Coordinates of C-alpha atoms in Angstrom, one line a residue:
X1 CA 5.3 -28.2 4.1
X2 CA 1.8 -27.4 3.3
X3 CA 0.8 -26.7 -0.4
X4 CA -2.4 -25.0 0.9
X5 CA -0.5 -22.4 2.7
X6 CA -0.9 -19.6 -0.1
X7 CA -4.8 -20.4 -0.2
X8 CA -5.2 -20.4 3.5
X9 CA -3.4 -17.2 4.0
X10 CA -5.4 -15.5 1.3
X11 CA -8.6 -16.8 2.6
X12 CA -7.6 -15.5 5.9
X13 CA -6.7 -11.8 4.5
X14 CA -10.1 -11.8 2.8
X15 CA -11.9 -12.9 6.2
X16 CA -10.1 -10.2 8.2
X17 CA -11.0 -7.3 5.5
X18 CA -14.7 -8.6 5.7
X19 CA -14.7 -8.7 9.6
X20 CA -13.2 -5.4 9.8
X21 CA -15.8 -3.9 7.5
X22 CA -18.6 -5.3 9.7
X23 CA -16.8 -4.0 12.9
X24 CA -16.4 -0.7 11.0
X25 CA -20.3 -0.6 10.4
X26 CA -21.0 -1.2 14.3
X27 CA -18.2 1.4 15.4
X28 CA -19.6 4.0 12.8
X29 CA -23.6 3.5 14.2
X30 CA -21.8 4.3 17.7
X31 CA -20.2 7.3 16.4
X32 CA -16.9 5.9 16.7
X33 CA -13.9 6.2 14.1
X34 CA -13.4 3.6 11.6
X35 CA -10.1 1.8 11.2
X36 CA -8.2 1.1 8.0
X37 CA -6.0 -2.0 7.5
X38 CA -3.5 -3.2 4.6
X39 CA -2.6 -6.6 4.0
X40 CA 0.3 -8.0 1.9
X41 CA 0.3 -11.7 1.1
X42 CA 3.3 -13.5 -0.2
X43 CA 4.5 -17.1 -0.5
X44 CA 8.1 -18.9 -0.4
X45 CA 10.7 -20.5 1.6
X46 CA 11.4 -18.9 5.1
X47 CA 13.5 -19.8 8.3
X48 CA 11.1 -20.0 11.2
X49 CA 11.9 -20.6 14.9
X50 CA 13.1 -18.5 18.0
X51 CA 15.7 -15.8 16.9
X52 CA 17.8 -13.9 19.1
X53 CA 19.8 -14.8 22.1
X54 CA 19.5 -16.9 24.9
X55 CA 18.3 -13.9 27.2
X56 CA 16.1 -12.0 24.4
X57 CA 14.6 -14.0 21.5
X58 CA 11.1 -14.2 19.7
X59 CA 9.4 -16.8 17.6
X60 CA 9.5 -15.3 14.1
X61 CA 10.1 -15.8 10.2
X62 CA 12.8 -14.7 8.1
X63 CA 13.3 -14.6 4.3
X64 CA 13.2 -12.6 1.2
X65 CA 9.3 -13.8 0.8
X66 CA 8.6 -12.2 4.2
X67 CA 10.3 -9.1 3.4
X68 CA 8.3 -8.9 -0.1
X69 CA 5.1 -9.4 1.9
X70 CA 5.6 -6.3 4.2
X71 CA 6.5 -4.4 1.0
X72 CA 3.3 -5.4 -0.7
X73 CA 1.4 -4.5 2.6
X74 CA 2.8 -0.8 2.6
X75 CA 2.5 -0.6 -1.2
X76 CA -1.3 -1.0 -0.8
X77 CA -1.1 2.7 0.3
X78 CA 0.5 3.7 -3.1
X79 CA -2.1 1.7 -5.3
X80 CA -4.9 2.8 -3.1
X81 CA -5.8 -1.0 -2.4
X82 CA -6.3 -3.0 0.6
X83 CA -5.1 -6.6 0.1
X84 CA -2.1 -7.2 -2.3
X85 CA -0.6 -10.6 -3.4
X86 CA 2.7 -11.4 -4.6
X87 CA 3.2 -13.3 -8.0
X88 CA 4.1 -16.6 -6.1
X89 CA 0.7 -16.4 -4.1
X90 CA -1.4 -15.6 -7.0
X91 CA -0.5 -18.6 -9.1
X92 CA -2.0 -20.8 -6.1
X93 CA -5.2 -18.7 -5.4
X94 CA -6.2 -17.6 -9.0
X95 CA -9.0 -20.5 -9.3
X96 CA -10.7 -19.4 -6.2
X97 CA -9.9 -15.6 -6.0
X98 CA -10.2 -12.8 -8.6
X99 CA -7.1 -10.8 -8.8
X100 CA -6.1 -7.7 -11.0
X101 CA -2.6 -7.4 -12.1
X102 CA -1.5 -4.1 -10.9
X103 CA 2.1 -3.4 -12.1
X104 CA 5.3 -5.2 -12.6
X105 CA 8.2 -4.1 -10.4
X106 CA 11.3 -4.6 -8.7
X107 CA 11.7 -3.8 -4.9
X108 CA 14.6 -2.2 -3.2
X109 CA 17.5 -4.4 -2.9
X110 CA 16.5 -7.0 -5.9
X111 CA 16.8 -6.7 -9.5
X112 CA 14.3 -9.8 -10.6
X113 CA 11.0 -8.0 -11.4
X114 CA 7.7 -9.4 -9.9
X115 CA 4.2 -8.9 -11.0
X116 CA 1.7 -7.6 -8.0
X117 CA -2.1 -8.1 -7.7
X118 CA -4.9 -6.6 -6.3
X119 CA -6.9 -9.6 -4.5
X120 CA -10.4 -8.4 -5.7
X121 CA -12.3 -11.3 -3.7
X122 CA -13.7 -14.6 -4.0
X123 CA -14.6 -15.4 -7.8
X124 CA -18.1 -16.1 -7.0
X125 CA -18.6 -12.7 -5.2
X126 CA -17.0 -10.2 -7.5
X127 CA -19.3 -8.3 -9.8
X128 CA -19.4 -8.0 -13.3
X129 CA -18.6 -4.1 -13.0
X130 CA -15.7 -5.0 -10.9
X131 CA -14.4 -7.7 -13.4
X132 CA -15.1 -5.1 -16.4
X133 CA -12.8 -2.5 -14.7
X134 CA -10.2 -5.6 -14.1
X135 CA -10.3 -6.3 -17.7
X136 CA -10.0 -2.7 -19.0
X137 CA -7.1 -1.9 -16.4
X138 CA -5.3 -4.8 -17.4
X139 CA -5.6 -3.9 -21.2
X140 CA -4.4 -0.5 -20.5
X141 CA -1.6 -1.9 -18.4
X142 CA -0.6 -3.8 -21.4
X143 CA -0.1 -0.3 -23.4
X144 CA 1.7 0.9 -20.4
X145 CA 4.2 -2.1 -20.4
X146 CA 4.7 -1.5 -24.1
X147 CA 5.7 2.1 -23.6
X148 CA 2.7 3.7 -25.1
X149 CA 2.3 6.1 -22.4
X150 CA 0.0 8.3 -24.4
X151 CA -2.7 5.7 -24.9
X152 CA -2.0 4.1 -21.6
X153 CA -2.8 7.7 -20.0
X154 CA -6.0 8.0 -21.9
X155 CA -7.1 4.5 -20.8
X156 CA -6.3 5.3 -17.1
X157 CA -8.0 8.7 -17.2
X158 CA -11.2 6.8 -18.4
X159 CA -11.1 4.3 -15.8
X160 CA -10.5 6.9 -13.0
X161 CA -13.2 8.9 -14.5
X162 CA -15.7 5.9 -14.7
X163 CA -14.8 3.9 -11.6
X164 CA -13.0 6.5 -9.4
X165 CA -10.2 3.8 -9.5
X166 CA -7.4 4.4 -7.0
X167 CA -4.8 2.1 -9.0
X168 CA -5.6 3.9 -12.3
X169 CA -5.2 7.3 -10.4
X170 CA -1.7 6.1 -9.7
X171 CA -0.8 5.0 -13.0
X172 CA -2.0 7.9 -15.0
X173 CA 0.0 9.9 -12.8
X174 CA 3.1 7.7 -13.7
X175 CA 2.1 7.9 -17.5
X176 CA 2.0 11.7 -17.3
X177 CA 5.5 11.9 -15.9
X178 CA 6.9 9.4 -18.1
X179 CA 5.5 11.4 -21.1
X180 CA 7.4 14.5 -19.8
X181 CA 10.4 12.3 -18.7
X182 CA 10.8 9.5 -21.1
X183 CA 12.6 6.5 -19.4
X184 CA 15.5 5.0 -21.0
X185 CA 15.6 1.4 -21.9
X186 CA 11.9 1.0 -20.9
X187 CA 11.1 -2.8 -20.2
X188 CA 7.7 -2.1 -18.4
X189 CA 9.1 -2.6 -15.0
X190 CA 8.8 0.2 -12.3
X191 CA 11.6 0.3 -9.8
X192 CA 10.0 0.4 -6.4
X193 CA 12.3 2.1 -3.8
X194 CA 9.8 2.7 -1.2
X195 CA 9.1 0.4 1.7

């Protein structure tokens, strides 16, 4: 066991995204199409080893935290982000990386809610404008968590207009929906059924 694994995985995810940006610049200069990538980083206990039969097997990992990591990867598409980290990873990396709390969700097959975060970048590389966006988003998110969908809608609309922020666009649509279809027994948790 290595307590540095969450930080190492997060550093690797950030490095991969930066390398892809450089490659996309080179490809664009040659008239080639750009590539996109989404990454989910999550931490926890896994079973690792050769899985399968004696004739057909693969070295892999299995466990709930692996499944959540895969869900985080695909959720980037929903929120318009590129790198998303789970709550268990966030607590290990927040001293080195700036994170934005995106939402509080339950995933398919689970009842325990988790907080999900956008990886914004190394703390010393994130601009003051990005930090301002994060702070205003998280303040607006608290109104949403409290069920004040009208104030949250207004806040997310301002952020979307000012920063063209994809997560704000996702959340303002959700607030519009909840204003028209008030949820029962609201606890600030989005039941996330998509994979």
